[in-house]
């Protein structure tokens, strides 16, 4: 019997009727983009969820990050992590800022805050940490360092939709944050994203920049671009928001099964959130394979799964500082732990309707080492 292919993720789609009902509204209003009614409704629901913060939905998550960095009018060096998706480092470099790479912690792969201060120079203007895999960064310690050295903090919270630290939304930390609503993320609007900004002036600049810097029919005040979210995206976001809590519950059951089956296996490590009282969204299930202890390498496990039509992914390998586009730029930052984790990591399939029997089967293949 040929089994169906299983990929690392699969976009969750809402009941089609729900989306069609929103399409009817779009057809009636004839408003398809440029901050229409659905955009505003979506923006309001997000803002409530994030704790009445200023938030601006955008065409995708990357743009939100890129334009937020521009709106903050930064110059110089930015301390960040190389253990992330290409977008984080690219957003920094595309703003003519210089990334300085800080190493990560083994337990949760977030920035090792004990290493930040030694990377600070007179040119440092900001810190861009990543809540990677939705693991919360050490937000209080980062805030303390930023305040001491007068730095801005912008969180790449692409993976952290819906997460809370205590009773506060995770995006309420820092000067700004970005979330991705890409189809592969915890929550999606097909493509999409959102910037969360806590300063009214920065928010105003951002609002202008994502719409060509235009503030009136005859008045253009910023060298902006175009990152507006359209009504079809907002409609998908509104539909998916209704089901978000159920989806997280399903993900959690799957994650916990993986954890029960794999976390005690010699040579396999799993994430270990370093903070109590966090509400996670269970979007990713990375495992870290130590070849010497486990007996076979990460790449062999990847191939063993692939031979059975199961497509795990090496998120995040290679680290961004090893991309060919960043060689010969003389970038600073030695990150041996990030490199090691990137060479050990394998992110396993995890999506709401993944069968628990398939999870068992995936674990069996991993543990059998063949
Ligand atoms: C997905 C992702 C982004 C970019 O978001 P898009 O919505 O795909 O543009 C940025 N940072 C990280 C860590 C991501 O995983």
mmCIF file of C-alpha atoms and ligand atoms in Angstrom:
data_model
loop_
_atom_site.group_PDB
_atom_site.id
_atom_site.type_symbol
_atom_site.label_atom_id
_atom_site.label_comp_id
_atom_site.label_asym_id
_atom_site.label_seq_id
_atom_site.Cartn_x
_atom_site.Cartn_y
_atom_site.Cartn_z
ATOM 1 C CA UNK A 1 0.000 0.000 0.000
ATOM 2 C CA UNK A 2 1.288 3.433 -0.922
ATOM 3 C CA UNK A 3 0.792 5.805 1.938
ATOM 4 C CA UNK A 4 -0.113 9.466 1.443
ATOM 5 C CA UNK A 5 2.667 11.967 1.698
ATOM 6 C CA UNK A 6 2.935 13.757 5.023
ATOM 7 C CA UNK A 7 4.502 17.212 5.000
ATOM 8 C CA UNK A 8 5.832 19.247 7.906
ATOM 9 C CA UNK A 9 2.717 21.389 7.861
ATOM 10 C CA UNK A 10 -0.607 21.827 6.117
ATOM 11 C CA UNK A 11 -2.613 25.055 6.074
ATOM 12 C CA UNK A 12 -5.827 24.897 8.103
ATOM 13 C CA UNK A 13 -8.774 26.097 6.031
ATOM 14 C CA UNK A 14 -12.033 27.304 7.593
ATOM 15 C CA UNK A 15 -15.456 25.940 6.539
ATOM 16 C CA UNK A 16 -15.857 27.214 2.956
ATOM 17 C CA UNK A 17 -19.301 28.724 3.697
ATOM 18 C CA UNK A 18 -17.725 31.049 6.263
ATOM 19 C CA UNK A 19 -15.358 32.434 3.653
ATOM 20 C CA UNK A 20 -18.115 32.696 1.042
ATOM 21 C CA UNK A 21 -20.168 34.809 3.449
ATOM 22 C CA UNK A 22 -17.313 37.276 3.637
ATOM 23 C CA UNK A 23 -16.926 37.219 -0.150
ATOM 24 C CA UNK A 24 -20.547 38.318 -0.422
ATOM 25 C CA UNK A 25 -19.738 41.310 1.778
ATOM 26 C CA UNK A 26 -16.788 42.183 -0.472
ATOM 27 C CA UNK A 27 -18.956 41.890 -3.596
ATOM 28 C CA UNK A 28 -21.610 44.123 -2.045
ATOM 29 C CA UNK A 29 -19.203 46.822 -0.891
ATOM 30 C CA UNK A 30 -16.954 46.592 -3.958
ATOM 31 C CA UNK A 31 -14.142 47.409 -1.565
ATOM 32 C CA UNK A 32 -11.301 44.959 -2.219
ATOM 33 C CA UNK A 33 -8.312 46.613 -0.566
ATOM 34 C CA UNK A 34 -6.962 49.845 1.009
ATOM 35 C CA UNK A 35 -8.127 49.502 4.623
ATOM 36 C CA UNK A 36 -11.682 48.357 3.886
ATOM 37 C CA UNK A 37 -14.340 47.238 6.351
ATOM 38 C CA UNK A 38 -13.005 43.699 6.756
ATOM 39 C CA UNK A 39 -9.487 44.991 7.283
ATOM 40 C CA UNK A 40 -10.775 47.268 10.026
ATOM 41 C CA UNK A 41 -12.810 44.518 11.645
ATOM 42 C CA UNK A 42 -9.799 42.195 11.594
ATOM 43 C CA UNK A 43 -7.531 44.917 12.972
ATOM 44 C CA UNK A 44 -9.948 45.552 15.825
ATOM 45 C CA UNK A 45 -10.225 41.875 16.782
ATOM 46 C CA UNK A 46 -6.448 41.486 16.738
ATOM 47 C CA UNK A 47 -5.933 44.599 18.802
ATOM 48 C CA UNK A 48 -8.361 43.296 21.452
ATOM 49 C CA UNK A 49 -6.622 39.950 21.503
ATOM 50 C CA UNK A 50 -3.200 41.606 21.935
ATOM 51 C CA UNK A 51 -4.430 43.772 24.825
ATOM 52 C CA UNK A 52 -5.644 46.968 23.129
ATOM 53 C CA UNK A 53 -2.302 47.670 21.477
ATOM 54 C CA UNK A 54 -1.785 49.506 18.204
ATOM 55 C CA UNK A 55 -1.575 46.877 15.530
ATOM 56 C CA UNK A 56 -1.372 47.117 11.783
ATOM 57 C CA UNK A 57 -2.140 44.103 9.571
ATOM 58 C CA UNK A 58 0.102 43.949 6.490
ATOM 59 C CA UNK A 59 0.366 42.024 3.241
ATOM 60 C CA UNK A 60 2.884 39.628 4.828
ATOM 61 C CA UNK A 61 4.951 39.280 7.969
ATOM 62 C CA UNK A 62 8.279 40.132 6.401
ATOM 63 C CA UNK A 63 7.026 43.543 5.244
ATOM 64 C CA UNK A 64 5.760 44.312 8.725
ATOM 65 C CA UNK A 65 9.257 43.725 10.124
ATOM 66 C CA UNK A 66 11.031 45.591 7.347
ATOM 67 C CA UNK A 67 8.758 48.647 7.587
ATOM 68 C CA UNK A 68 8.777 48.685 11.392
ATOM 69 C CA UNK A 69 12.571 48.901 11.347
ATOM 70 C CA UNK A 70 12.282 51.774 8.858
ATOM 71 C CA UNK A 71 9.588 53.536 10.918
ATOM 72 C CA UNK A 72 11.861 53.424 13.981
ATOM 73 C CA UNK A 73 14.474 55.376 11.981
ATOM 74 C CA UNK A 74 17.366 53.206 13.119
ATOM 75 C CA UNK A 75 20.997 53.482 12.083
ATOM 76 C CA UNK A 76 24.019 51.310 12.787
ATOM 77 C CA UNK A 77 24.236 47.828 14.306
ATOM 78 C CA UNK A 78 21.452 45.499 15.366
ATOM 79 C CA UNK A 79 22.026 42.552 17.697
ATOM 80 C CA UNK A 80 20.054 39.551 16.508
ATOM 81 C CA UNK A 81 19.997 35.769 16.250
ATOM 82 C CA UNK A 82 21.119 33.726 13.236
ATOM 83 C CA UNK A 83 18.901 30.791 14.324
ATOM 84 C CA UNK A 84 15.834 31.937 12.427
ATOM 85 C CA UNK A 85 14.162 32.152 9.047
ATOM 86 C CA UNK A 86 15.909 34.231 6.334
ATOM 87 C CA UNK A 87 13.389 37.046 6.792
ATOM 88 C CA UNK A 88 14.741 38.290 10.142
ATOM 89 C CA UNK A 89 18.287 38.957 8.974
ATOM 90 C CA UNK A 90 17.181 40.166 5.526
ATOM 91 C CA UNK A 91 14.816 42.755 7.065
ATOM 92 C CA UNK A 92 17.757 44.186 9.029
ATOM 93 C CA UNK A 93 20.160 44.262 6.072
ATOM 94 C CA UNK A 94 17.535 45.650 3.673
ATOM 95 C CA UNK A 95 17.259 48.648 6.027
ATOM 96 C CA UNK A 96 21.003 49.310 5.645
ATOM 97 C CA UNK A 97 21.526 48.128 9.200
ATOM 98 C CA UNK A 98 24.347 45.765 10.180
ATOM 99 C CA UNK A 99 23.349 42.517 11.889
ATOM 100 C CA UNK A 100 25.561 41.406 14.773
ATOM 101 C CA UNK A 101 24.912 37.779 15.652
ATOM 102 C CA UNK A 102 24.300 36.710 19.242
ATOM 103 C CA UNK A 103 24.400 33.023 20.185
ATOM 104 C CA UNK A 104 21.388 31.088 21.512
ATOM 105 C CA UNK A 105 20.594 28.815 24.447
ATOM 106 C CA UNK A 106 20.379 25.054 23.999
ATOM 107 C CA UNK A 107 17.190 24.716 26.092
ATOM 108 C CA UNK A 108 14.862 26.825 23.948
ATOM 109 C CA UNK A 109 16.996 28.183 21.058
ATOM 110 C CA UNK A 110 16.245 31.823 21.995
ATOM 111 C CA UNK A 111 18.949 34.452 22.291
ATOM 112 C CA UNK A 112 21.413 33.856 25.136
ATOM 113 C CA UNK A 113 20.938 37.155 26.952
ATOM 114 C CA UNK A 114 24.150 36.734 28.953
ATOM 115 C CA UNK A 115 26.042 37.341 25.679
ATOM 116 C CA UNK A 116 24.242 40.491 24.511
ATOM 117 C CA UNK A 117 26.164 43.143 26.431
ATOM 118 C CA UNK A 118 29.583 42.117 25.139
ATOM 119 C CA UNK A 119 28.293 42.676 21.574
ATOM 120 C CA UNK A 120 27.151 46.247 22.243
ATOM 121 C CA UNK A 121 29.241 49.066 20.711
ATOM 122 C CA UNK A 122 28.591 52.818 20.353
ATOM 123 C CA UNK A 123 26.981 51.973 16.987
ATOM 124 C CA UNK A 124 24.404 49.545 18.407
ATOM 125 C CA UNK A 125 20.871 50.873 17.985
ATOM 126 C CA UNK A 126 18.561 47.906 18.537
ATOM 127 C CA UNK A 127 18.031 44.272 19.466
ATOM 128 C CA UNK A 128 15.941 42.004 17.229
ATOM 129 C CA UNK A 129 15.312 38.751 19.125
ATOM 130 C CA UNK A 130 13.110 35.934 17.779
ATOM 131 C CA UNK A 131 10.543 33.938 19.779
ATOM 132 C CA UNK A 132 11.744 31.005 17.713
ATOM 133 C CA UNK A 133 9.300 28.047 17.502
ATOM 134 C CA UNK A 134 7.114 30.221 19.732
ATOM 135 C CA UNK A 135 9.560 29.827 22.654
ATOM 136 C CA UNK A 136 9.386 33.077 24.627
ATOM 137 C CA UNK A 137 12.632 35.035 24.830
ATOM 138 C CA UNK A 138 13.837 36.332 28.185
ATOM 139 C CA UNK A 139 11.793 39.476 27.724
ATOM 140 C CA UNK A 140 12.481 41.076 31.118
ATOM 141 C CA UNK A 141 16.230 40.702 30.898
ATOM 142 C CA UNK A 142 16.232 41.991 27.301
ATOM 143 C CA UNK A 143 14.183 45.019 28.414
ATOM 144 C CA UNK A 144 16.673 45.686 31.226
ATOM 145 C CA UNK A 145 19.673 45.589 28.868
ATOM 146 C CA UNK A 146 17.894 47.736 26.276
ATOM 147 C CA UNK A 147 16.997 50.366 28.819
ATOM 148 C CA UNK A 148 20.516 50.468 30.266
ATOM 149 C CA UNK A 149 22.060 51.009 26.819
ATOM 150 C CA UNK A 150 19.236 53.014 25.258
ATOM 151 C CA UNK A 151 18.423 50.449 22.564
ATOM 152 C CA UNK A 152 15.160 49.701 20.778
ATOM 153 C CA UNK A 153 13.783 46.144 20.944
ATOM 154 C CA UNK A 154 11.829 44.726 18.026
ATOM 155 C CA UNK A 155 10.584 41.150 18.425
ATOM 156 C CA UNK A 156 10.275 38.808 15.494
ATOM 157 C CA UNK A 157 7.208 37.052 16.904
ATOM 158 C CA UNK A 158 6.398 35.378 13.570
ATOM 159 C CA UNK A 159 5.871 32.048 15.377
ATOM 160 C CA UNK A 160 4.177 33.338 18.486
ATOM 161 C CA UNK A 161 0.594 34.215 17.516
ATOM 162 C CA UNK A 162 -1.816 33.932 20.436
ATOM 163 C CA UNK A 163 0.889 33.294 23.029
ATOM 164 C CA UNK A 164 0.899 34.820 26.489
ATOM 165 C CA UNK A 165 3.402 35.358 29.258
ATOM 166 C CA UNK A 166 1.344 35.391 32.444
ATOM 167 C CA UNK A 167 -1.783 37.245 31.406
ATOM 168 C CA UNK A 168 0.015 39.559 28.960
ATOM 169 C CA UNK A 169 0.143 38.970 25.229
ATOM 170 C CA UNK A 170 3.689 38.082 24.160
ATOM 171 C CA UNK A 171 3.581 40.892 21.574
ATOM 172 C CA UNK A 172 3.188 43.539 24.244
ATOM 173 C CA UNK A 173 6.935 43.317 24.981
ATOM 174 C CA UNK A 174 9.543 45.498 23.277
ATOM 175 C CA UNK A 175 9.080 48.697 21.279
ATOM 176 C CA UNK A 176 7.486 46.733 18.459
ATOM 177 C CA UNK A 177 6.784 43.203 17.321
ATOM 178 C CA UNK A 178 5.912 41.388 14.130
ATOM 179 C CA UNK A 179 3.742 38.317 13.612
ATOM 180 C CA UNK A 180 3.432 36.303 10.412
ATOM 181 C CA UNK A 181 0.043 35.123 9.137
ATOM 182 C CA UNK A 182 1.562 33.001 6.378
ATOM 183 C CA UNK A 183 -0.362 29.847 5.448
ATOM 184 C CA UNK A 184 2.261 27.674 7.166
ATOM 185 C CA UNK A 185 2.085 29.473 10.519
ATOM 186 C CA UNK A 186 -0.073 28.864 13.611
ATOM 187 C CA UNK A 187 -2.710 31.239 12.307
ATOM 188 C CA UNK A 188 -3.009 32.554 8.781
ATOM 189 C CA UNK A 189 -4.652 34.996 6.389
ATOM 190 C CA UNK A 190 -3.277 33.160 3.304
ATOM 191 C CA UNK A 191 -0.303 35.511 3.263
ATOM 192 C CA UNK A 192 -0.274 38.258 5.810
ATOM 193 C CA UNK A 193 1.223 39.615 8.949
ATOM 194 C CA UNK A 194 0.945 42.290 11.498
ATOM 195 C CA UNK A 195 3.052 44.909 13.233
ATOM 196 C CA UNK A 196 2.447 45.769 16.873
ATOM 197 C CA UNK A 197 3.767 49.187 17.877
ATOM 198 C CA UNK A 198 3.556 50.889 21.241
ATOM 199 C CA UNK A 199 4.472 54.458 20.270
ATOM 200 C CA UNK A 200 1.833 56.561 18.538
ATOM 201 C CA UNK A 201 4.357 58.475 16.392
ATOM 202 C CA UNK A 202 6.117 55.342 15.187
ATOM 203 C CA UNK A 203 2.729 53.803 14.422
ATOM 204 C CA UNK A 204 1.767 56.841 12.366
ATOM 205 C CA UNK A 205 5.021 56.698 10.385
ATOM 206 C CA UNK A 206 4.516 52.969 9.810
ATOM 207 C CA UNK A 207 0.958 53.541 8.648
ATOM 208 C CA UNK A 208 2.279 55.999 6.076
ATOM 209 C CA UNK A 209 5.244 53.900 4.960
ATOM 210 C CA UNK A 210 3.155 50.855 4.078
ATOM 211 C CA UNK A 211 1.125 53.049 1.715
ATOM 212 C CA UNK A 212 3.844 54.902 -0.251
ATOM 213 C CA UNK A 213 4.302 57.580 2.422
ATOM 214 C CA UNK A 214 1.069 59.191 1.261
ATOM 215 C CA UNK A 215 -0.838 61.215 3.847
ATOM 216 C CA UNK A 216 -3.234 63.097 1.585
ATOM 217 C CA UNK A 217 -4.190 63.330 -2.061
ATOM 218 C CA UNK A 218 -1.469 65.886 -2.714
ATOM 219 C CA UNK A 219 0.914 65.146 0.116
ATOM 220 C CA UNK A 220 3.644 62.483 0.321
ATOM 221 C CA UNK A 221 5.883 62.656 3.381
ATOM 222 C CA UNK A 222 7.832 59.362 3.420
ATOM 223 C CA UNK A 223 9.816 57.145 1.066
ATOM 224 C CA UNK A 224 7.390 54.301 1.567
ATOM 225 C CA UNK A 225 6.360 51.236 -0.331
ATOM 226 C CA UNK A 226 3.234 49.134 -0.429
ATOM 227 C CA UNK A 227 2.441 46.531 2.216
ATOM 228 C CA UNK A 228 -1.297 46.893 2.653
ATOM 229 C CA UNK A 229 -3.389 43.848 3.561
ATOM 230 C CA UNK A 230 -6.323 43.348 1.189
ATOM 231 C CA UNK A 231 -9.931 42.413 2.025
ATOM 232 C CA UNK A 232 -9.603 38.794 0.874
ATOM 233 C CA UNK A 233 -6.751 38.273 3.295
ATOM 234 C CA UNK A 234 -8.624 39.999 6.115
ATOM 235 C CA UNK A 235 -11.639 37.752 5.391
ATOM 236 C CA UNK A 236 -9.493 34.615 5.741
ATOM 237 C CA UNK A 237 -8.002 36.012 8.943
ATOM 238 C CA UNK A 238 -11.468 36.671 10.388
ATOM 239 C CA UNK A 239 -12.589 33.121 9.512
ATOM 240 C CA UNK A 240 -9.511 31.492 11.027
ATOM 241 C CA UNK A 241 -9.560 33.580 14.183
ATOM 242 C CA UNK A 242 -12.815 31.865 15.186
ATOM 243 C CA UNK A 243 -11.134 28.448 15.172
ATOM 244 C CA UNK A 244 -7.759 29.415 16.606
ATOM 245 C CA UNK A 245 -8.289 28.053 20.133
ATOM 246 C CA UNK A 246 -9.486 24.658 18.841
ATOM 247 C CA UNK A 247 -6.496 24.471 16.527
ATOM 248 C CA UNK A 248 -4.051 25.119 19.363
ATOM 249 C CA UNK A 249 -5.751 22.386 21.444
ATOM 250 C CA UNK A 250 -5.322 19.872 18.607
ATOM 251 C CA UNK A 251 -1.712 20.884 18.075
ATOM 252 C CA UNK A 252 -1.023 20.489 21.774
ATOM 253 C CA UNK A 253 -2.299 16.895 21.813
ATOM 254 C CA UNK A 254 -0.011 16.044 18.878
ATOM 255 C CA UNK A 255 2.983 17.835 20.412
ATOM 256 C CA UNK A 256 2.480 16.022 23.709
ATOM 257 C CA UNK A 257 2.404 12.643 21.985
ATOM 258 C CA UNK A 258 5.685 13.408 20.224
ATOM 259 C CA UNK A 259 7.093 14.560 23.552
ATOM 260 C CA UNK A 260 6.023 11.380 25.368
ATOM 261 C CA UNK A 261 7.475 9.168 22.651
ATOM 262 C CA UNK A 262 10.743 10.986 21.924
ATOM 263 C CA UNK A 263 11.925 13.242 24.737
ATOM 264 C CA UNK A 264 13.393 10.392 26.821
ATOM 265 C CA UNK A 265 15.213 8.733 23.904
ATOM 266 C CA UNK A 266 18.996 8.770 24.324
ATOM 267 C CA UNK A 267 20.472 11.179 21.768
ATOM 268 C CA UNK A 268 17.269 13.124 21.120
ATOM 269 C CA UNK A 269 16.600 16.476 22.805
ATOM 270 C CA UNK A 270 13.418 18.527 22.636
ATOM 271 C CA UNK A 271 12.627 22.136 23.494
ATOM 272 C CA UNK A 272 12.357 23.036 27.119
ATOM 273 C CA UNK A 273 10.646 26.408 27.645
ATOM 274 C CA UNK A 274 12.533 28.355 30.299
ATOM 275 C CA UNK A 275 9.591 30.320 31.601
ATOM 276 C CA UNK A 276 6.685 29.307 33.825
ATOM 277 C CA UNK A 277 3.191 30.481 33.175
ATOM 278 C CA UNK A 278 3.384 30.728 29.378
ATOM 279 C CA UNK A 279 0.612 29.860 26.984
ATOM 280 C CA UNK A 280 2.233 28.307 23.899
ATOM 281 C CA UNK A 281 0.695 27.675 20.468
ATOM 282 C CA UNK A 282 2.478 24.369 19.654
ATOM 283 C CA UNK A 283 3.127 25.222 16.020
ATOM 284 C CA UNK A 284 6.452 23.404 15.668
ATOM 285 C CA UNK A 285 7.921 20.183 16.910
ATOM 286 C CA UNK A 286 11.683 20.380 16.453
ATOM 287 C CA UNK A 287 13.861 17.555 17.745
ATOM 288 C CA UNK A 288 17.642 17.776 18.095
ATOM 289 C CA UNK A 289 19.597 14.670 17.201
ATOM 290 C CA UNK A 290 23.066 14.085 18.575
ATOM 291 C CA UNK A 291 24.701 11.729 16.096
ATOM 292 C CA UNK A 292 27.212 10.320 18.571
ATOM 293 C CA UNK A 293 24.614 9.479 21.226
ATOM 294 C CA UNK A 294 21.772 8.484 18.924
ATOM 295 C CA UNK A 295 23.927 6.435 16.577
ATOM 296 C CA UNK A 296 22.730 7.953 13.318
ATOM 297 C CA UNK A 297 22.782 11.535 12.093
ATOM 298 C CA UNK A 298 19.992 14.076 11.702
ATOM 299 C CA UNK A 299 20.334 13.736 7.939
ATOM 300 C CA UNK A 300 19.911 9.973 8.147
ATOM 301 C CA UNK A 301 16.735 10.358 10.202
ATOM 302 C CA UNK A 302 15.513 12.889 7.623
ATOM 303 C CA UNK A 303 16.188 10.364 4.831
ATOM 304 C CA UNK A 304 14.599 7.468 6.745
ATOM 305 C CA UNK A 305 11.394 9.491 7.063
ATOM 306 C CA UNK A 306 11.559 10.656 3.454
ATOM 307 C CA UNK A 307 11.825 7.052 2.262
ATOM 308 C CA UNK A 308 8.459 6.478 3.940
ATOM 309 C CA UNK A 309 6.914 9.583 2.321
ATOM 310 C CA UNK A 310 7.244 11.707 5.437
ATOM 311 C CA UNK A 311 8.784 15.095 4.804
ATOM 312 C CA UNK A 312 10.307 16.620 7.930
ATOM 313 C CA UNK A 313 12.247 19.890 7.524
ATOM 314 C CA UNK A 314 15.593 21.141 8.764
ATOM 315 C CA UNK A 315 14.194 24.351 10.324
ATOM 316 C CA UNK A 316 16.494 26.287 10.883
ATOM 317 C CA UNK A 317 19.461 25.075 8.895
ATOM 318 C CA UNK A 318 21.739 26.646 7.876
ATOM 319 C CA UNK A 319 21.925 29.584 10.284
ATOM 320 C CA UNK A 320 21.422 32.876 8.430
ATOM 321 C CA UNK A 321 24.991 34.034 9.078
ATOM 322 C CA UNK A 322 26.135 31.138 6.860
ATOM 323 C CA UNK A 323 24.020 32.161 3.855
ATOM 324 C CA UNK A 324 26.203 32.827 0.828
ATOM 325 C CA UNK A 325 24.761 36.364 0.542
ATOM 326 C CA UNK A 326 26.260 37.169 3.962
ATOM 327 C CA UNK A 327 29.760 35.896 3.309
ATOM 328 C CA UNK A 328 32.472 38.508 2.700
ATOM 329 C CA UNK A 329 30.476 41.191 4.492
ATOM 330 C CA UNK A 330 32.671 41.034 7.583
ATOM 331 C CA UNK A 331 29.678 40.504 9.882
ATOM 332 C CA UNK A 332 30.450 40.044 13.579
ATOM 333 C CA UNK A 333 29.238 37.343 15.907
ATOM 334 C CA UNK A 334 30.476 33.859 16.622
ATOM 335 C CA UNK A 335 27.560 31.523 17.378
ATOM 336 C CA UNK A 336 28.768 27.963 18.020
ATOM 337 C CA UNK A 337 25.598 26.839 19.821
ATOM 338 C CA UNK A 338 23.323 28.135 17.039
ATOM 339 C CA UNK A 339 25.499 26.304 14.517
ATOM 340 C CA UNK A 340 25.411 23.092 16.512
ATOM 341 C CA UNK A 341 21.624 23.224 17.012
ATOM 342 C CA UNK A 342 21.083 23.943 13.307
ATOM 343 C CA UNK A 343 23.082 20.827 12.456
ATOM 344 C CA UNK A 344 21.047 18.687 14.865
ATOM 345 C CA UNK A 345 17.553 19.975 14.214
ATOM 346 C CA UNK A 346 14.732 18.217 12.470
ATOM 347 C CA UNK A 347 11.242 19.716 12.581
ATOM 348 C CA UNK A 348 8.551 17.044 12.517
ATOM 349 C CA UNK A 349 5.120 17.170 10.861
ATOM 350 C CA UNK A 350 2.560 18.920 13.042
ATOM 351 C CA UNK A 351 -0.806 20.226 11.907
ATOM 352 C CA UNK A 352 -4.292 20.066 13.424
ATOM 353 C CA UNK A 353 -5.668 17.126 11.442
ATOM 354 C CA UNK A 354 -2.514 15.005 11.554
ATOM 355 C CA UNK A 355 -3.654 11.582 12.772
ATOM 356 C CA UNK A 356 -2.233 10.414 16.096
ATOM 357 C CA UNK A 357 -1.593 7.043 14.436
ATOM 358 C CA UNK A 358 0.647 8.843 11.934
ATOM 359 C CA UNK A 359 2.463 10.534 14.815
ATOM 360 C CA UNK A 360 3.050 7.079 16.336
ATOM 361 C CA UNK A 361 4.298 5.817 12.988
ATOM 362 C CA UNK A 362 6.665 8.784 12.591
ATOM 363 C CA UNK A 363 8.053 8.131 16.087
ATOM 364 C CA UNK A 364 8.451 4.416 15.295
ATOM 365 C CA UNK A 365 10.498 5.231 12.190
ATOM 366 C CA UNK A 366 12.694 7.693 14.099
ATOM 367 C CA UNK A 367 13.324 5.288 16.977
ATOM 368 C CA UNK A 368 13.901 2.257 14.712
ATOM 369 C CA UNK A 369 16.782 4.172 13.064
ATOM 370 C CA UNK A 370 15.972 2.651 9.707
HETATM 371 C C1 LIG B 1 7.637 33.196 8.423
HETATM 372 C C2 LIG B 1 8.652 34.033 9.107
HETATM 373 C C3 LIG B 1 8.851 35.392 8.781
HETATM 374 C C4 LIG B 1 8.226 36.047 7.598
HETATM 375 O O1 LIG B 1 6.852 36.041 7.556
HETATM 376 P P1 LIG B 1 6.076 36.002 6.156
HETATM 377 O O2 LIG B 1 4.651 36.195 6.579
HETATM 378 O O3 LIG B 1 6.328 34.683 5.521
HETATM 379 O O4 LIG B 1 6.560 37.146 5.327
HETATM 380 C C5 LIG B 1 9.741 36.119 9.547
HETATM 381 N N1 LIG B 1 10.429 35.565 10.565
HETATM 382 C C6 LIG B 1 10.292 34.263 10.895
HETATM 383 C C7 LIG B 1 11.059 33.727 12.049
HETATM 384 C C8 LIG B 1 9.417 33.446 10.159
HETATM 385 O O5 LIG B 1 9.326 32.141 10.448
#
